[in-house]
Each structure stands twice: as C-alpha cells, then as structure tokens.
Short mmCIF file of C-alpha atoms in Angstrom, two decimals:
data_model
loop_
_atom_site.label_atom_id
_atom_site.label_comp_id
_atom_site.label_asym_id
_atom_site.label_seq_id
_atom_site.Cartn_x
_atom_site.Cartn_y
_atom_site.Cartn_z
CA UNK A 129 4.00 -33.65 10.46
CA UNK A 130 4.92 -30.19 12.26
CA UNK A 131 3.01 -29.38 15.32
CA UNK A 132 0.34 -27.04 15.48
CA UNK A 133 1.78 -24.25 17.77
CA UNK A 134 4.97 -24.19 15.44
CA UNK A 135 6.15 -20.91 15.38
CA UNK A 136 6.77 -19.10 11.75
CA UNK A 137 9.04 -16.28 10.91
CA UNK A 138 8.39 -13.44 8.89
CA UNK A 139 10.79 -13.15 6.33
CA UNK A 140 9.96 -9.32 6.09
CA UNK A 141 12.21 -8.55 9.37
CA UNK A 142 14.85 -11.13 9.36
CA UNK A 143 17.45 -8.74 8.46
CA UNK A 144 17.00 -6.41 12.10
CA UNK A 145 19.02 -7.86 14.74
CA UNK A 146 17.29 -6.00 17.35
CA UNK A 147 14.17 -8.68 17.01
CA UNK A 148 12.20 -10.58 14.94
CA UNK A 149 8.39 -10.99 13.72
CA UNK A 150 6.96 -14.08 13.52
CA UNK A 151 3.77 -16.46 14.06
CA UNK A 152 2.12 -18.82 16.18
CA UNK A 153 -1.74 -20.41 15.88
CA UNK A 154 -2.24 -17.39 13.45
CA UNK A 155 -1.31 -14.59 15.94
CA UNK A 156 1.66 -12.05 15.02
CA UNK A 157 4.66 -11.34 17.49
CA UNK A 158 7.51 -9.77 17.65
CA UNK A 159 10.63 -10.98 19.72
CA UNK A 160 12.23 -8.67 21.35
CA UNK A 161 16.06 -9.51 21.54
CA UNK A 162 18.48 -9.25 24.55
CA UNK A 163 21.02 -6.88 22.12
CA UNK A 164 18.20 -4.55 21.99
CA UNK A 165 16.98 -4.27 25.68
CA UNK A 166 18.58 -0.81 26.91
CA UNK A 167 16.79 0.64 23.07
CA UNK A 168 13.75 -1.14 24.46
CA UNK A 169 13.56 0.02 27.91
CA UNK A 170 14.58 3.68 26.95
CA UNK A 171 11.88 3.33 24.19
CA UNK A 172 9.11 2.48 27.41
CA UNK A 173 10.46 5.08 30.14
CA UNK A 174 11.30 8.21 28.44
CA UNK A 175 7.27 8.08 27.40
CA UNK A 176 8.18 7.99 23.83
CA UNK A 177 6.18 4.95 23.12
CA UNK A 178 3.03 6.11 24.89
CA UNK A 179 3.25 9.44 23.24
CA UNK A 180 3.66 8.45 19.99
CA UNK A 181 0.47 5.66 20.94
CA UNK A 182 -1.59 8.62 21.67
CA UNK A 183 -1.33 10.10 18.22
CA UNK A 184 -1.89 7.43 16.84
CA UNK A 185 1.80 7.34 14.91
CA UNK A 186 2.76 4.09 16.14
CA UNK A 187 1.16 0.75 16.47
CA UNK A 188 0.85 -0.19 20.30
CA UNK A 189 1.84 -3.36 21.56
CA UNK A 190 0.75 -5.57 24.92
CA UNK A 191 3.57 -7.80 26.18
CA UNK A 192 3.08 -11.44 26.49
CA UNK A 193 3.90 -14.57 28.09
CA UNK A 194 4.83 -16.51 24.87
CA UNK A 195 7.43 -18.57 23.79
CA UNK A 196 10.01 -17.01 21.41
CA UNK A 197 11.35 -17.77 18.26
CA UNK A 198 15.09 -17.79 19.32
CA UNK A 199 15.18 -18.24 23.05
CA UNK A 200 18.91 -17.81 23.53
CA UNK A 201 18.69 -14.26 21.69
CA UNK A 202 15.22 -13.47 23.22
CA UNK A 203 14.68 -10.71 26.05
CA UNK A 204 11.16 -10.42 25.37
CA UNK A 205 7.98 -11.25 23.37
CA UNK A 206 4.99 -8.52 22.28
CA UNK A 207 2.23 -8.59 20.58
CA UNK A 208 1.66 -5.84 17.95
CA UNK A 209 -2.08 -4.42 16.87
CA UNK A 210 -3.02 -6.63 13.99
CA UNK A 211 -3.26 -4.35 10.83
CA UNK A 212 -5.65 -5.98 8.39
CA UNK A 213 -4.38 -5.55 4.89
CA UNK A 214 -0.35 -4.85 4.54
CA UNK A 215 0.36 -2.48 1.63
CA UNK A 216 3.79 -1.27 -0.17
CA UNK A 217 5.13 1.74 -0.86
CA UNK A 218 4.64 0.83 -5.11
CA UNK A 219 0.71 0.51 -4.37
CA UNK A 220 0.50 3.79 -2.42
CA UNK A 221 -1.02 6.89 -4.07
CA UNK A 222 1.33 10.13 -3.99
CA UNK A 223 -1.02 11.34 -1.47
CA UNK A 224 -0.10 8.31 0.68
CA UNK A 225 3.37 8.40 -0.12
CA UNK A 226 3.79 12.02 1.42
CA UNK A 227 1.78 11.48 4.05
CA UNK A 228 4.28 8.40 4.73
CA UNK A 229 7.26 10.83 4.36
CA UNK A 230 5.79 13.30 6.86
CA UNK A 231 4.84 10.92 9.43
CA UNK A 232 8.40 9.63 9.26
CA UNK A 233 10.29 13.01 10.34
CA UNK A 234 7.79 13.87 12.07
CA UNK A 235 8.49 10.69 14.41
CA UNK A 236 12.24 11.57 14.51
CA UNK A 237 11.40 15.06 15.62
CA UNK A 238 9.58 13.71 18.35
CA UNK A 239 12.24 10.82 19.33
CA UNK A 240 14.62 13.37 19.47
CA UNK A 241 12.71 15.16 22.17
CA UNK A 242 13.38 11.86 24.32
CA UNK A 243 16.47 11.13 23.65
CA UNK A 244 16.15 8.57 20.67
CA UNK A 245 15.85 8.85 16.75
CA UNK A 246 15.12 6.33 14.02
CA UNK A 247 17.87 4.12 13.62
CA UNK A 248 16.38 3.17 9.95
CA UNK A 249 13.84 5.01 7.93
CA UNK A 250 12.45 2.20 5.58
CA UNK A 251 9.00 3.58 3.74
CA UNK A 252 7.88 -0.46 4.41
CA UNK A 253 7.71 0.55 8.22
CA UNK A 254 4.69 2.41 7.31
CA UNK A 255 1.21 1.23 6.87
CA UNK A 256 -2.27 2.41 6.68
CA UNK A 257 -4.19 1.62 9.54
CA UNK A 258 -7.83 3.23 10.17
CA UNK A 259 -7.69 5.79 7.47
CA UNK A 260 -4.23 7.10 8.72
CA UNK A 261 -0.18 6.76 8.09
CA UNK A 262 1.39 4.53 10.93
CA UNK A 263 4.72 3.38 11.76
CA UNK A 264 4.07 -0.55 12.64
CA UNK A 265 8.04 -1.22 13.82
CA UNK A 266 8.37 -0.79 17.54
CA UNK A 267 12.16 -2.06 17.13
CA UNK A 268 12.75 1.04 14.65
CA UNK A 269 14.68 3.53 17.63
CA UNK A 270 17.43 3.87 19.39
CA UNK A 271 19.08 5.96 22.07
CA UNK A 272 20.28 9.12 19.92
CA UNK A 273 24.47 8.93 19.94
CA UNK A 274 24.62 13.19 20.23
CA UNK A 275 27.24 14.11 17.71
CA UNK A 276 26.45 11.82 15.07
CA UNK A 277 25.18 12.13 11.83
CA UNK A 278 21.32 10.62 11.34
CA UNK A 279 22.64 6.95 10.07
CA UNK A 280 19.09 6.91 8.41
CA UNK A 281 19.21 9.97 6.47
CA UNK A 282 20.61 8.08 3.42
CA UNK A 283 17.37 5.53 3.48
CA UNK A 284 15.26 8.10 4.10
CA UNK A 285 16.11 10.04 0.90
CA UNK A 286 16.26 6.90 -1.27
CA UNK A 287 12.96 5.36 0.36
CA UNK A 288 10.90 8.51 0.59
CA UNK A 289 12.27 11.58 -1.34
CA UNK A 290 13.55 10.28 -4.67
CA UNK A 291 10.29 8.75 -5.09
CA UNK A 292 8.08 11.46 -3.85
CA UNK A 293 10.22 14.18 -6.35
CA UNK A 294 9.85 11.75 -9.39
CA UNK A 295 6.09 11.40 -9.05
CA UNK A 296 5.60 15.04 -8.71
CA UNK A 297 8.15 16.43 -10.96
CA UNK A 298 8.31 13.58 -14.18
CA UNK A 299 5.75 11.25 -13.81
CA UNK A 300 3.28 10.13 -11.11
CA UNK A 301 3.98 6.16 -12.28
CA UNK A 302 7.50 6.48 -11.32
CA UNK A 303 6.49 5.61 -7.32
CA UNK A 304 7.01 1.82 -9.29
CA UNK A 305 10.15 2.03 -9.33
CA UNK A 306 9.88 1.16 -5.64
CA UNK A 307 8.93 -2.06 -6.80
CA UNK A 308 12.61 -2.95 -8.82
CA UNK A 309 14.60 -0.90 -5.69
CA UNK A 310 13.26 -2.58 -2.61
CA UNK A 311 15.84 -0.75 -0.70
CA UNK A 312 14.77 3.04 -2.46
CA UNK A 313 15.48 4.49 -5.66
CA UNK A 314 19.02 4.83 -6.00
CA UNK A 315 20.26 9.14 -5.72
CA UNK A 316 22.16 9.15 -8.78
CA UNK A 317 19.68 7.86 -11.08
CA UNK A 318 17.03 9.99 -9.72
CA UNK A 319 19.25 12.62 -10.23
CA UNK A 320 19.57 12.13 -13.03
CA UNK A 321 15.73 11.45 -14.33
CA UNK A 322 14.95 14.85 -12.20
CA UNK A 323 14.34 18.13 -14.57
CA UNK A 324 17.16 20.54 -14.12
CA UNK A 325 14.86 22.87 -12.78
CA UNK A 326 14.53 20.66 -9.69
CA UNK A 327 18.44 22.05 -8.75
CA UNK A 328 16.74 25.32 -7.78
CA UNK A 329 14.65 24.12 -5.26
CA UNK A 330 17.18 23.98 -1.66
CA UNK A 331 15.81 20.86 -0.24
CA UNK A 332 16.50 18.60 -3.52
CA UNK A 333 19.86 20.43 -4.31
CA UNK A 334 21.15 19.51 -0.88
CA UNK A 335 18.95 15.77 -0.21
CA UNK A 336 18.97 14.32 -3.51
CA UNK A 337 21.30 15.85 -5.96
CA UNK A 338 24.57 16.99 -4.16
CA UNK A 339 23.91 14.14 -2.10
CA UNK A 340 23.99 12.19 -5.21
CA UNK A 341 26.97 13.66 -6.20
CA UNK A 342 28.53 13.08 -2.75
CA UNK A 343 27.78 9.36 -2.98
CA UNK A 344 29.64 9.14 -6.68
CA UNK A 345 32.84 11.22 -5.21
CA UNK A 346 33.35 8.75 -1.95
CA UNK A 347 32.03 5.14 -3.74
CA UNK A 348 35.65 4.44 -4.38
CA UNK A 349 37.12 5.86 -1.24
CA UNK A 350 34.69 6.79 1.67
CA UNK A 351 36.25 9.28 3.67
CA UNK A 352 38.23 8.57 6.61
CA UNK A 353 37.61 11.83 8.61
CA UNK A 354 34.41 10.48 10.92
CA UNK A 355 31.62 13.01 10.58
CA UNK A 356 30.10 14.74 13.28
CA UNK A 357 26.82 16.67 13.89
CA UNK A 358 25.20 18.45 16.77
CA UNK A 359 21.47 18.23 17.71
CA UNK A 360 20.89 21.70 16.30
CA UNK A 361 22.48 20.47 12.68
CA UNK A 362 20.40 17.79 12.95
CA UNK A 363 17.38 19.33 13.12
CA UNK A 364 18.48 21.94 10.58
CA UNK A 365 18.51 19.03 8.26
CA UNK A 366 14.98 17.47 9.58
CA UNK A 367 13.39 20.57 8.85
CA UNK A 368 14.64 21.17 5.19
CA UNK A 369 13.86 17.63 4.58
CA UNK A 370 10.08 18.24 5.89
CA UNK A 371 10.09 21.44 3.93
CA UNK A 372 11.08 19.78 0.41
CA UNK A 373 8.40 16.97 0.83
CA UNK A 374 5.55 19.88 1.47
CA UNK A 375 6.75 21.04 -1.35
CA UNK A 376 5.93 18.44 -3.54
CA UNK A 377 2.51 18.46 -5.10
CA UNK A 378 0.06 16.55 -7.88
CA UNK A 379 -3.02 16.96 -9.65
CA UNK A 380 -4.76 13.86 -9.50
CA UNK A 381 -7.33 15.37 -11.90
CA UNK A 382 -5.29 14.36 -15.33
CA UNK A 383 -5.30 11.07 -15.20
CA UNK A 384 -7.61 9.20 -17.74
CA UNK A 385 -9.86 7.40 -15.53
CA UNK A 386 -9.77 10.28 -12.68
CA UNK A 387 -12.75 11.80 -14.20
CA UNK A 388 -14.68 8.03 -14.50
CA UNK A 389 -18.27 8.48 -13.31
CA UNK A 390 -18.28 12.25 -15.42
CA UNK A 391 -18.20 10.61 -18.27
CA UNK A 392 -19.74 6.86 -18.61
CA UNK A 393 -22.51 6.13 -19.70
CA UNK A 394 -24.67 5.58 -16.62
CA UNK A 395 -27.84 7.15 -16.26
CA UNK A 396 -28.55 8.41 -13.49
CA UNK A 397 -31.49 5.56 -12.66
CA UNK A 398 -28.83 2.75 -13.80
CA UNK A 399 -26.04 4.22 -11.44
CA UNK A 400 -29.00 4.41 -8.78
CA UNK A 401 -29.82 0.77 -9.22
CA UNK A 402 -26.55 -0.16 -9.14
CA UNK A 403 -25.97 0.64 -6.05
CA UNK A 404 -29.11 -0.18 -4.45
CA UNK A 405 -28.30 -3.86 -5.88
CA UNK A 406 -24.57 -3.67 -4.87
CA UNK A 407 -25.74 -2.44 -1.37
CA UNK A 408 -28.86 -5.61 -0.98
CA UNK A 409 -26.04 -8.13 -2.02
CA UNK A 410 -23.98 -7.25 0.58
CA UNK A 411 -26.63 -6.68 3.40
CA UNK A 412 -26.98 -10.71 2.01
CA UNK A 413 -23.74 -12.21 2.20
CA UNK A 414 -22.45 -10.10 5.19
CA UNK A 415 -18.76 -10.75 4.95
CA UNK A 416 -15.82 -8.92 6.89
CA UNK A 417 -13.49 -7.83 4.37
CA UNK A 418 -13.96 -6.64 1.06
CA UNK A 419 -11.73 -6.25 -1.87
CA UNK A 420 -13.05 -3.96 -4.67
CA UNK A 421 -11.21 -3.91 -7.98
CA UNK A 422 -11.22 -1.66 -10.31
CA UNK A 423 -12.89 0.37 -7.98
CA UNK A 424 -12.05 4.30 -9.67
CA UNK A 425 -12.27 6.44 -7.01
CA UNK A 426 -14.68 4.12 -4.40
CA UNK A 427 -17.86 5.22 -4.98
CA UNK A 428 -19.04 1.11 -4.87
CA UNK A 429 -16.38 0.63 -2.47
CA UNK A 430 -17.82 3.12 0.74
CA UNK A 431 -20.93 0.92 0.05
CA UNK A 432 -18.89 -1.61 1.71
CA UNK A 433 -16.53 0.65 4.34
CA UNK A 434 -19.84 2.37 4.97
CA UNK A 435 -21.23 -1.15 6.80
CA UNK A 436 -18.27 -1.28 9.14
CA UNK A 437 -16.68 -3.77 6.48
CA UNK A 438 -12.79 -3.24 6.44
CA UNK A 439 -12.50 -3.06 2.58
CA UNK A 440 -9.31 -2.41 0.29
CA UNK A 441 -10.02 -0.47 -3.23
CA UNK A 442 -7.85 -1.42 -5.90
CA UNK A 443 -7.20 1.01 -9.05
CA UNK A 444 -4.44 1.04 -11.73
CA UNK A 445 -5.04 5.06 -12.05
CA UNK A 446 -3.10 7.13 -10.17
CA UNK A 447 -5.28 9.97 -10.00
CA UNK A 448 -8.69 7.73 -8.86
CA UNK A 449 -7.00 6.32 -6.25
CA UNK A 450 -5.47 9.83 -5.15
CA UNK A 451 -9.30 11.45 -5.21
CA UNK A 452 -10.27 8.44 -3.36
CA UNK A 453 -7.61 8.97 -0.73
CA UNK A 454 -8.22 12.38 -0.48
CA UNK A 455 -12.15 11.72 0.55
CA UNK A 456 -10.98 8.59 2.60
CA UNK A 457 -8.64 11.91 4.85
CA UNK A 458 -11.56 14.35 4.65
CA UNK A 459 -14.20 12.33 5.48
CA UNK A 460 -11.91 10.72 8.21
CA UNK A 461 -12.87 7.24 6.96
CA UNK A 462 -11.51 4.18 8.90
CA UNK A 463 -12.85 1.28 6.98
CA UNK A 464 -11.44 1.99 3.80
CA UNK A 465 -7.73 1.54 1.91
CA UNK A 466 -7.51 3.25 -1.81
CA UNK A 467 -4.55 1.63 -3.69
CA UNK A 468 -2.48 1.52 -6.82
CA UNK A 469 -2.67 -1.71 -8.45
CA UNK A 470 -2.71 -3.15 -12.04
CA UNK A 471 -4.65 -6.20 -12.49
CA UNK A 472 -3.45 -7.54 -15.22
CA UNK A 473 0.31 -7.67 -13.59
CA UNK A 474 -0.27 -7.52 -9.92
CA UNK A 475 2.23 -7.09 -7.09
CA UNK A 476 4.66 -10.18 -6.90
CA UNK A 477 6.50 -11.39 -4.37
CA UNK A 478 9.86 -9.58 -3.89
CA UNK A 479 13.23 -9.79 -2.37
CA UNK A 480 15.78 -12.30 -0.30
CA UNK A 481 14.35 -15.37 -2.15
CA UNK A 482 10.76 -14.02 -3.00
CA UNK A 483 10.11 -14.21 0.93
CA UNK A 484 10.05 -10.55 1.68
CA UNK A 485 7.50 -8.98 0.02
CA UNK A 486 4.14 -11.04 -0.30
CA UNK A 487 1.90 -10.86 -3.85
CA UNK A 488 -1.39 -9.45 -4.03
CA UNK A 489 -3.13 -12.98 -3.81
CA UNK A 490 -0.60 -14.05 -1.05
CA UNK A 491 -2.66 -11.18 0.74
CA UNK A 492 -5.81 -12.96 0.89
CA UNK A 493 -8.23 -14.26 0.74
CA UNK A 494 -11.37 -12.09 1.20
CA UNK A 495 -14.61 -12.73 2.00
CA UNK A 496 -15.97 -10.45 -0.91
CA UNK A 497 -14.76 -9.47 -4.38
CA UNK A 498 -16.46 -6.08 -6.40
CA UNK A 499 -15.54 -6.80 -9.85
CA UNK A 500 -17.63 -3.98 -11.08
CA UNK A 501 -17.49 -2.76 -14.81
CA UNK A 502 -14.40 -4.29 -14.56
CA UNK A 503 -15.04 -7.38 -17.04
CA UNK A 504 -14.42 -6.23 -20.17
CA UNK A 505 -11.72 -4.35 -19.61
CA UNK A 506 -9.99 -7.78 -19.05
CA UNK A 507 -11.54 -9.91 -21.39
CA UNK A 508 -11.66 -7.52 -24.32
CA UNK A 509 -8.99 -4.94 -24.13
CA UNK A 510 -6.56 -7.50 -22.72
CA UNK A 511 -7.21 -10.38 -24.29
CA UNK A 512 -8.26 -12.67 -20.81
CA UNK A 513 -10.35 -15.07 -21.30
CA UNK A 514 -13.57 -16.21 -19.10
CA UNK A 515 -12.27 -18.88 -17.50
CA UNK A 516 -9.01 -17.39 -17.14
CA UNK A 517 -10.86 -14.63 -15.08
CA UNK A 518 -13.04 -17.24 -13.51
CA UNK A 519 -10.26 -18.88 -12.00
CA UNK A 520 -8.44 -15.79 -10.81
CA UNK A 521 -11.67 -14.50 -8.50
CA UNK A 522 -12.42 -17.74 -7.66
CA UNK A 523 -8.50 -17.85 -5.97
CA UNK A 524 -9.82 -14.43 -4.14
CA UNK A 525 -12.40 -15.43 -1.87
CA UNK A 526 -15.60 -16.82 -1.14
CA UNK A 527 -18.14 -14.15 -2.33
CA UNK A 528 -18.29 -12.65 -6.07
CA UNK A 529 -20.21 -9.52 -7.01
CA UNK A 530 -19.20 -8.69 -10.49
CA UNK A 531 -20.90 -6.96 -13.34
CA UNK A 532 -21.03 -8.36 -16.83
CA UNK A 533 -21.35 -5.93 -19.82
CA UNK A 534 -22.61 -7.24 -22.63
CA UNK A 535 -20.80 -6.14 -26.37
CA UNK A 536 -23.58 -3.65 -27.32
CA UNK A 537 -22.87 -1.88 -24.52
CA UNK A 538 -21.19 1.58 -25.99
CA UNK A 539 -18.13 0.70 -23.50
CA UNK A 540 -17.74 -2.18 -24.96
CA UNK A 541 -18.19 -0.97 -28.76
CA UNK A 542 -15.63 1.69 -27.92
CA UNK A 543 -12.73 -0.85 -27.25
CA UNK A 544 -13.98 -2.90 -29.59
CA UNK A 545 -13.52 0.25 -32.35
CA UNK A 546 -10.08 -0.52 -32.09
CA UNK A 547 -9.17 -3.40 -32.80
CA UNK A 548 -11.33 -7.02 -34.43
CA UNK A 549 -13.86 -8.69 -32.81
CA UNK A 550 -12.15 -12.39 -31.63
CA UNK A 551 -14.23 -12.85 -28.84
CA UNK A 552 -16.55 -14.67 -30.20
CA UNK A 553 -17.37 -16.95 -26.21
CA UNK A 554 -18.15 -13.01 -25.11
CA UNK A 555 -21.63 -13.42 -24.15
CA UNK A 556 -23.94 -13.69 -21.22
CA UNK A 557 -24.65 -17.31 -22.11
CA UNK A 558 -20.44 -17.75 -22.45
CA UNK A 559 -19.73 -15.23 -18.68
CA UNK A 560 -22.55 -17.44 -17.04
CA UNK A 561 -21.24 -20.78 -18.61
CA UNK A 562 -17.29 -19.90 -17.79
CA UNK A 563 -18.00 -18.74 -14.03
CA UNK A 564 -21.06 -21.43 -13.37
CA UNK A 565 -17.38 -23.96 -13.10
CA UNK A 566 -15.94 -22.01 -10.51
CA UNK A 567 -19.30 -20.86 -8.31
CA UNK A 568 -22.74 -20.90 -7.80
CA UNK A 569 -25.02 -17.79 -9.66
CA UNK A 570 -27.21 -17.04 -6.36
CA UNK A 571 -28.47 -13.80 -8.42
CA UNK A 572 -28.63 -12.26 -11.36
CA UNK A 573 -30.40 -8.77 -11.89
CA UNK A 574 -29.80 -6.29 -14.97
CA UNK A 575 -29.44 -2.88 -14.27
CA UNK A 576 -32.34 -0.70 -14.62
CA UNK A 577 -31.92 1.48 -17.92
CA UNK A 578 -29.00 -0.15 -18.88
CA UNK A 579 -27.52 -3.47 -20.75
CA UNK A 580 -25.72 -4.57 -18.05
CA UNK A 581 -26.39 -7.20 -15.11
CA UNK A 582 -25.02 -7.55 -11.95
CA UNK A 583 -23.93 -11.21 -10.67
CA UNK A 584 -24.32 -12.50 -7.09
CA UNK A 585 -21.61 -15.76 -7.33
CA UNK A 586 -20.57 -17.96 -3.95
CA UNK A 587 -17.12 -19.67 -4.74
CA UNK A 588 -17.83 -23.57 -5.44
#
C-alpha cells in the first residue's frame, strides 16, 4: 500500500523543465527546479511578480517548506492559489478566448518592462479565476535574450489567433478544434479555412497567413541565417498582434438557444416559482460548489453564485454562454464560470497517454447538480435513457436538483413532432422509478402554472 503523504505529479506540466506541479495530502505545488533559479530570482526582484499579483494577471504563490518531487533537480517548492474548477481553451466562449489572448500580450508587454518575456505562450496557462482571465504558470518567464526573436510567437499564433480568427470569421464552433490540436491549430490549415477577405486585414496577413506561408517555404530546410530582433521590433510585433485580436468580434445573439427565456413557454408565475423553488432547495442543502447544466445563459445559475457558492454553468450554445460571460464581466461576478460544453459528448481526457488533459467528470465531483429543463432534451431528442441519465448525475455529486417535463408539455410535443414516439418508460412514474435507484426524492413540487415539477434528489 502507498503511503499517505505520497506525492503525485501532474501530468499537465511534465513537459517544462524549469519545474514541475504536483500533489501531496490533496494540496497543489509546484517545484521549482535548480535549472530555473536565475529565471526565478529575476522573476521575484525585478518586481515583476508582485506587479503582475497586483492586477490580478497572475496567480500568487507563498513558498514552502515541503518536500519535492525530484530532490536532486529541486531548488525550491511553492504553493500556488488553488483555482477551483480548471477549464480549456475548447470550453471557453469567444469572449473568454479574447480576453485570454489579451491578457497574454498584455503580460509580455509588461515582462518586457523588467527585463523578461514569456518563454511559451500556451492558451492552457490561462484560467478563469474570480470572474477574470489569469495566467496560473509562475515558471512561464524568462530573462529576455535582447536581440532575439519572441521564441513564443509561433505558439502564440497557433494557440490564440488561429482560433480566435476562425470563430469570428467562419464559424464560432471552430474554437473545438482546440480540442484535436492540443498544441494550437496548425497556420496552414487555418489559412487555409480563413475567407480570402481575411488577407486584407494587416495583423492576419502578417501572423497567420504569410506566417503560414513562411512555415511551408522553411519545413524542408529551416534557414541557417539566425534571426535577430531588437526590443523596438519586438514590440512592433506585440502591438499588431494586440491590434488583430481587438479586431476580432461576434454576435452572440444568432445562436439558437441565445434567445432561450424570449421564447419558452414559461409564464411569467411558472418562471417565478421556479426560481423561488430552485432558490429554497438550495438555502436546504447548502453545498459549496455547484455545477449547472444546461444552464442557457445562467439565469438559475446566479441563484447559486449569488449565495457565495462557486458554481460552473455549462451550455453547448455558443452564444448563451457568451451573453452569460458578458453579464458575469459587467456585473463583475466572482462566483460564477459560463462554459462551452456538450453533454451528450463531454470533454475527454487528452494528450501524452490521456494524462494531460482531465474529462469533465474527472473534474468533479460537486456538491450540487442543476439539471434544469434539461431532461428531455437527453432522453427524447437524443435517445438517453432514464437510467442511463440516472447514472451519469449520480457520478456528479451528492445533491440533484433537476426538472422533469412531462410529454404534454409543448417542449416536449415539439421534439416529439419530429420524429415517433419510442419512449414509451417517459413518464413521471418511469423519471421517479429510474432515479429512486440512484438517490433519495427529498422533494418534489410542480411548477406553478405549468406541467412541470422540480426534483430535490440526495445521491444514494
């Protein structure tokens, strides 16, 4: 039997030789290593670290007196803030995503200022963190070589503007691609996939499609001619680099759930209810953390975020979660995380030997699941059955709040006007019999001037 105190590595930073993140009793660390000391120290006593603390672009870190992972590569140990729910760059909005991008250069502007830059510029660096963009990789500078080229620039345009321009100019959906191109969306095929109209715009001629072009002419033969580059060149190219990713804009308002809760079929005293029950059921359970899926543009979710409850909001449409994001900025909201995700084939785990990148469900549990007017989505239009769906919250946490809608319901005779009715188990009696395996119904209480009910479960 392993010990207790065994210490775990990440497998998301194994690759960086400057250090390593890993685990011990349940607490995160990162070891420092000896290669990347005079990085490390520079980082600490040009003030780079504390300034970038104190907006709140970077995660801070306390150093501590723990045992490393590797000892005879270790210099130090610290402890990063703890961010609560890790995201990727294929479940962030476009909003997110640019807001990602602008952090980024905005970080190597401000290295540069004390004599470092960002000696990789991988979107997974980033994370959300109280309502706000943050770079979580303390391990990411080093002292700027003056003269040289930004060895990043490459990653950069793969990880955050190939991405960014095919979301706004083709498709918002695209940003999945991130998802089969862990290491960013290769130039040349986003080159390619770009409108030609894109080759007028200066930032994407230069980043993305002559640099596309420059990475086809060398593949073969890299030059042997070492490039150079002087501070002012190098900020020449930060600048047009910031200036194409402003650029870049979407509607999130032509999507076809983005305009949800204008068009159902709530009343106004049903939608009232709703949340009143939605609001008692938590005030009951009191949990910490709260994951609410299919949760449109969060309207059930701030019931949660609202409480001081650190709560994620899941939503296959691009342009909910974007509205939600949007509010989450304007409202400077801290509690709550809009994201892109697609229930019915969730994030897996990715990379080096499907260690890298955790699922969804690898990501919990949760204390609380919203699974509100969410049901027959999955039962109906996707052909899941109840205990299917049974077993798949009851894998998500403790607490169930979900909302069953019943086949008169006009949602439900709208998805059901396209296709036969098989579902022949889709009743109350069959939703209360499939979940009563998997948890305890504490409540049950339809919604005023509606056909629906809303379920109170605890995980059996």
């Amino acid at each position: 039997m392993k010990p207790a105190n065994l210490s775990q590595p990440l497998q998301a930073s194994f690759r960086d030789p400057s250090g390593q993140l890993f685990t011990r009793v349940g607490v995160l660390y990162r070891q420092v290593n000896q290669v990347y000391r005079p990085h490390f120290e520079h980082l600490i006593e040009s003030g780079l670290y504390q300034t970038l603390v104190d907006k709140g672009w970077l995660i801070p870190h306390e150093e501590v007196n723990v045992p490393p992972l590797q000892p005879e590569t270790a210099w130090k140990v610290i402890r990063p803030e703890t961010i609560p729910f890790i995201s990727y760059p294929y479940e962030w909005c476009f909003g997110q995503y640019k807001d990602a991008a602008l952090l980024t250069l905005n970080i190597q502007m401000v290295a540069l200022e004390h004599g470092m830059w960002l000696k990789d510029s991988s979107a997974y660096n980033i994370q959300f963190h109280e309502g706000r963009a943050v770079l979580i990789d303390s391990l990411s500078f080093e002292i700027y070589p003056e003269g040289q080229p930004w060895v990043a620039y490459r990653q950069f345009c793969q990880h955050f503007l190939a991405p960014l321009s095919l979301m706004a100019h083709c498709d918002v959906r695209l940003g999945q691609l991130m998802r089969t191109y862990l290491d960013g969306i290769p130039l040349d095929l986003a080159s390619r996939l770009l409108p030609w109209r894109t080759r007028f715009s200066l930032p994407l001629l230069l980043h993305l499609h002559l640099h596309a072009a420059s990475q086809r002419r060398y593949a073969a033969q890299p030059p042997v001619i070492k490039r150079c580059m002087d501070k002012v060149a190098l900020l020449g190219l930060i600048d047009t680099l910031e200036a194409g990713i402003r650029r870049l804009t979407w509607s999130p308002f032509t999507t076809d759930w983005s305009q949800y809760y204008q068009e159902s079929n709530y009343t106004a005293a049903a939608l009232e209810h709703k949340q009143a029950l939605v609001a008692e059921f938590l005030d009951v359970i009191r949990p910490a953390t709260v994951w609410d899926l299919g949760a449109n543009t969060g309207r059930f979710s701030r019931l949660a975020s609202q409480r001081g409850l650190l709560t994620v909001a899941f939503d296959q449409d691009y342009g909910a979660v974007e509205q939600n994001y949007r509010q989450c900025k304007q409202e400077g909201e801290t509690h709550l995380l809009p994201l892109v995700l697609d229930l019915t084939n969730p994030s897996p785990p990715l990379g080096w030997a499907h260690q890298e990148r955790l699922s969804w469900m690898q990501r919990g549990p949760v204390d609380a699941v919203l699974a509100l007017a969410l049901i027959h989505h999955l039962a109906i239009a996707n052909n899941l059955p109840l205990a299917y769906l049974a077993e798949f919250f009851h894998a998500l946490g403790r607490w169930l709040v979900i909302e069953f809608v019943p086949k008169s319901d006009s949602q439900v005779q709208r998805l059901l006007s396209f296709r036969a009715d098989i579902f022949p188990n889709y009743t109350r009696q069959g939703f209360e019999s499939a979940f009563g395996v998997c948890y305890r119904i504490h409540r049950s209480e339809a919604i005023r001037d509606s056909q629906r009910v809303l379920y109170l479960m605890e995980a059996r």
